[in-house]
């Protein structure tokens, strides 16, 4: 089952069921007006949503219309929780080295996670706007899940059962604001502007074998200004699975239905700047900070700039037959 | 105007208008079913809510019923944003000294703020449950505001106009989890379990002169197991006003209607352990960490324990005539 949210209809948009091939969609006002409403009553609504999905995929839906990702908001235009892990430890190591920070050994056993702002997400094709170039605008390509209710103290098994939908994220980061903010000790705030999510969210059963062990096992494809910039595999080097990240988040509190848990920037271990570059057969990067770190190590300073007005970021994921699973996040940076 | 949310009616509860004396309330389903719905359409709904409030206070409401704080959830049972500042710099200094951290000079000019979990608040009279005593359970008495929409880059004036409602908070903290969590660099997560808010939220105009310069100017009254534990003045030593905190939060992103911004633990500068204690004419404390810090300075180690099962915390605020403004947060710690 694939679900998306059209912008029309108010702050929470309008829930639509989307066909497997992302060609068609249909609103389901008789079931749930919004994705949050569906998540609030998931057990009751799931059979009806599955029936609507089946009907749409069989060509039997009477009110089907073409699916346009540009008409979409993020699946949850605003959410009650966005908690982003950092499960690709290669990324943590590189970014911390770029900041001059060391790598505490407990990060190999205890997940890193920050509480993100969730009240005002960007849509998947919305511009990245209002941000100054000197703040160091970076993309971060990630995978995320939307959960059902997860009671305080839930274990990994229980957390796995609570995963409702999978999607992609561009967790935009302001790299030049991060060091001062983290030095104050309270974590990210101003350095994390609005994230955008893929137009389509997909139930784990729909993903077949590409979803297993609580991870997505497909490359995350990143284009920067039309050129392939990265295709790291989301299932490789992910030290903590989504169920582990969810259980971590629920250690001291309940997570309510509609909580979004992120993987952190997808990142694979590679052999330095040469070995990691797409042109040399590497898998590239899901953020600019990583290539800048490799450049710093090998050339003494970063050479690739952060994003500037006009730059375009595209983040998507394809199945083994090359079909887009979640639609594309496709954002252009605008002048502030 | 005073607004509250009864638990009945689903995850977001039921919005009620409350009389000035907190004796009566009335649901307003014809205006807005929930507080978030009212905030989403505030300009349109405000005149209707004010009319309902006037009618209730004049004894003309036909469906008025007794107001019972124990039937209340927090005004927003779940919110799209809970961003907590730390505006009482005396508290920051004491707590950082208790942790062995220094006080960076920029904290006097740049507000500290963390992104809190907002998907699952506790009700004002709900137990504090599921938490282990060894985690170091502490109360934190604070003031908070609920905002309307605040566009990215808003200044202090614009932020001031966006303040919709004022309320109190118990920002429960797990002191013994904080040092390791902050050492990882991503801020609080597991160390901040569910916060609880006062049963009643109040519009600034209703607070008269007690609300001025973007601050509440009344003591925050804290009882611990029935004994007065603190009554620091919320308007004294608040280095950053609510409009300043809101503008800080909106520097790099939009804040959507229903965002909650907290003051941080209310704390007044006082003369050490002796001078600060209630028994010696001091104003006491709005959290246990502060008295433990004074004890450490003067006796080499803390003597007051953190909260244990059975302990009861009561947080409220009275006007000059001794009338409760927001109703009381009244929570008992339960065995995990």
Coordinates of N, CA and C in Angstrom, one line a residue, chain B residues 141-230:
Chain B
X141 N 9.6 23.5 37.2 CA 8.4 24.4 37.1 C 8.7 25.5 36.2
X142 N 7.9 25.7 35.2 CA 8.1 26.7 34.1 C 6.8 27.4 33.7
X143 N 7.0 28.5 33.0 CA 5.9 29.1 32.3 C 6.1 28.8 30.8
X144 N 5.0 28.7 30.0 CA 5.1 28.5 28.6 C 4.0 29.3 27.9
X145 N 4.2 29.5 26.6 CA 3.2 30.1 25.8 C 2.9 29.2 24.6
X146 N 1.7 29.4 24.0 CA 1.3 28.7 22.8 C 1.2 29.8 21.7
X147 N 1.9 29.6 20.6 CA 1.9 30.6 19.5 C 0.9 30.3 18.4
X148 N 0.6 31.4 17.7 CA 0.0 31.2 16.3 C 1.1 31.0 15.3
X149 N 0.8 31.2 14.0 CA 1.9 31.0 13.0 C 2.9 32.1 13.1
X150 N 4.2 31.7 13.1 CA 5.3 32.7 13.2 C 6.2 32.4 12.0
X151 N 6.2 33.3 11.0 CA 7.0 33.1 9.8 C 8.5 33.1 10.1
X152 N 9.3 32.3 9.4 CA 10.7 32.3 9.5 C 11.3 33.7 9.4
X153 N 12.2 34.1 10.3 CA 12.8 35.4 10.3 C 12.0 36.5 11.1
X154 N 11.0 36.1 11.7 CA 10.2 37.1 12.5 C 11.0 37.8 13.5
X155 N 10.8 39.1 13.7 CA 11.5 39.8 14.8 C 10.7 39.7 16.1
X156 N 11.2 40.3 17.1 CA 10.6 40.3 18.5 C 9.2 40.8 18.5
X157 N 9.0 41.9 17.8 CA 7.6 42.6 17.7 C 6.6 41.6 17.2
X158 N 7.0 41.0 16.0 CA 6.0 40.1 15.4 C 5.8 38.9 16.2
X159 N 6.9 38.4 16.9 CA 6.7 37.3 17.8 C 5.8 37.6 18.9
X160 N 5.8 38.8 19.4 CA 5.0 39.2 20.6 C 3.5 39.1 20.2
X161 N 3.2 39.5 18.9 CA 1.8 39.4 18.4 C 1.3 38.0 18.3
X162 N 2.2 37.1 18.2 CA 1.8 35.7 17.9 C 1.5 34.9 19.2
X163 N 1.7 35.5 20.3 CA 1.4 34.8 21.6 C -0.1 34.7 21.8
X164 N -0.6 33.4 21.8 CA -2.1 33.2 21.9 C -2.5 32.9 23.4
X165 N -1.7 32.1 24.1 CA -2.1 31.6 25.4 C -0.9 31.4 26.2
X166 N -1.1 31.5 27.5 CA 0.0 31.3 28.5 C -0.5 30.2 29.4
X167 N 0.5 29.4 29.9 CA 0.2 28.3 30.8 C 1.4 27.9 31.6
X168 N 1.3 26.9 32.5 CA 2.4 26.5 33.3 C 2.9 25.1 32.8
X169 N 4.1 24.7 33.2 CA 4.6 23.4 32.8 C 5.3 22.7 33.9
X170 N 5.2 21.4 34.0 CA 6.2 20.6 34.7 C 7.0 19.8 33.7
X171 N 8.2 20.4 33.5 CA 9.1 19.7 32.5 C 10.0 18.7 33.2
X172 N 9.4 17.5 33.4 CA 10.0 16.5 34.2 C 11.4 16.1 33.5
X173 N 12.4 16.0 34.3 CA 13.8 15.7 33.8 C 14.4 14.6 34.6
X174 N 15.2 13.8 33.8 CA 15.8 12.6 34.4 C 17.3 13.0 34.6
X175 N 17.6 13.6 35.7 CA 19.0 14.2 35.9 C 20.1 13.2 35.7
X176 N 19.9 12.0 36.1 CA 21.1 11.1 36.0 C 21.3 10.6 34.6
X177 N 20.4 10.8 33.7 CA 20.6 10.4 32.3 C 21.1 11.6 31.5
X178 N 21.1 12.8 32.0 CA 21.5 14.0 31.3 C 23.0 14.0 30.9
X179 N 23.9 13.8 31.9 CA 25.3 14.0 31.5 C 25.7 13.1 30.3
X180 N 25.4 11.8 30.3 CA 25.8 11.0 29.2 C 25.1 11.4 27.9
X181 N 23.9 11.8 28.0 CA 23.2 12.2 26.8 C 23.7 13.5 26.2
X182 N 24.0 14.5 27.0 CA 24.6 15.7 26.5 C 26.0 15.5 26.0
X183 N 26.7 14.5 26.6 CA 28.1 14.3 26.1 C 28.1 13.7 24.7
X184 N 27.0 13.1 24.3 CA 26.9 12.6 22.9 C 26.7 13.7 21.9
X185 N 26.3 14.9 22.4 CA 26.3 16.1 21.6 C 25.0 16.4 20.9
X186 N 24.0 15.5 20.9 CA 22.8 15.8 20.2 C 21.7 16.4 21.1
X187 N 22.0 16.7 22.3 CA 21.0 17.3 23.2 C 20.2 16.3 24.0
X188 N 19.1 16.7 24.6 CA 18.2 15.9 25.4 C 17.4 14.9 24.6
X189 N 17.2 13.7 25.0 CA 16.1 12.9 24.4 C 15.5 12.0 25.5
X190 N 16.2 11.0 25.9 CA 15.7 10.1 26.9 C 15.6 10.8 28.2
X191 N 16.4 11.8 28.4 CA 16.4 12.5 29.7 C 15.2 13.4 29.9
X192 N 14.4 13.5 28.9 CA 13.2 14.4 29.0 C 11.9 13.5 28.7
X193 N 11.3 12.9 29.8 CA 10.1 12.2 29.6 C 8.9 13.2 29.4
X194 N 7.7 12.7 29.5 CA 6.5 13.5 29.2 C 6.4 14.7 30.1
X195 N 6.3 15.9 29.5 CA 5.9 17.1 30.3 C 4.4 17.1 30.6
X196 N 4.0 17.8 31.6 CA 2.6 18.1 31.9 C 2.4 19.6 32.0
X197 N 1.2 20.0 31.5 CA 0.9 21.5 31.5 C -0.3 21.7 32.4
X198 N -0.4 23.0 32.8 CA -1.5 23.4 33.7 C -2.8 23.1 33.1
X199 N -3.9 22.8 33.9 CA -5.2 22.5 33.3 C -5.7 23.6 32.4
X200 N -5.4 24.9 32.8 CA -6.0 26.0 32.1 C -4.9 26.8 31.4
X201 N -5.2 27.2 30.2 CA -4.4 28.2 29.4 C -5.1 29.5 29.3
X202 N -4.4 30.6 29.4 CA -5.1 31.9 29.6 C -4.5 32.9 28.5
X203 N -5.4 33.6 27.9 CA -5.0 34.6 26.9 C -4.3 35.8 27.6
X204 N -3.3 36.4 27.0 CA -2.5 37.5 27.7 C -3.4 38.6 28.2
X205 N -4.4 39.0 27.4 CA -5.3 40.1 27.8 C -6.0 39.8 29.1
X206 N -6.3 38.6 29.4 CA -7.0 38.1 30.6 C -6.1 38.3 31.8
X207 N -4.8 38.3 31.6 CA -3.8 38.4 32.7 C -3.5 39.8 33.2
X208 N -4.0 40.8 32.5 CA -3.8 42.2 32.9 C -2.3 42.5 33.1
X209 N -2.0 43.2 34.2 CA -0.7 43.7 34.4 C 0.3 42.6 34.8
X210 N -0.3 41.4 35.2 CA 0.6 40.3 35.6 C 1.4 39.8 34.3
X211 N 0.9 40.1 33.1 CA 1.6 39.8 31.9 C 2.1 41.1 31.3
X212 N 3.4 41.3 31.3 CA 3.9 42.5 30.6 C 5.3 42.3 30.2
X213 N 5.7 43.1 29.2 CA 7.1 42.9 28.6 C 7.3 41.4 28.2
X214 N 6.3 40.8 27.8 CA 6.5 39.4 27.3 C 6.9 38.4 28.4
X215 N 6.5 38.7 29.7 CA 6.9 37.8 30.8 C 5.7 37.8 31.7
X216 N 5.6 36.7 32.5 CA 4.6 36.6 33.6 C 5.3 37.2 34.8
X217 N 4.6 38.1 35.5 CA 5.2 38.8 36.7 C 4.4 38.3 38.0
X218 N 4.5 37.0 38.2 CA 3.9 36.5 39.5 C 4.8 35.4 40.0
X219 N 4.8 35.1 41.2 CA 5.6 33.9 41.7 C 5.0 32.6 41.2
X220 N 5.9 31.7 40.9 CA 5.4 30.3 40.6 C 5.5 29.5 41.9
X221 N 4.4 29.0 42.3 CA 4.3 28.3 43.6 C 4.4 26.8 43.5
X222 N 5.4 26.3 44.1 CA 5.7 24.8 44.1 C 5.6 24.2 45.4
X223 N 4.7 23.2 45.5 CA 4.7 22.4 46.8 C 5.2 21.0 46.5
X224 N 5.9 20.5 47.5 CA 6.5 19.2 47.4 C 5.9 18.4 48.6
X225 N 5.1 17.4 48.3 CA 4.5 16.6 49.4 C 3.8 17.5 50.4
X226 N 3.1 18.5 49.9 CA 2.3 19.4 50.7 C 3.0 20.6 51.4
X227 N 4.3 20.6 51.3 CA 5.1 21.7 51.9 C 5.6 22.6 50.8
X228 N 5.5 23.9 51.1 CA 6.0 24.9 50.2 C 7.5 24.7 49.9
X229 N 7.8 24.6 48.6 CA 9.2 24.3 48.3 C 9.8 25.4 47.5
X230 N 9.0 26.2 46.8 CA 9.5 27.4 46.1 C 8.4 28.3 45.7

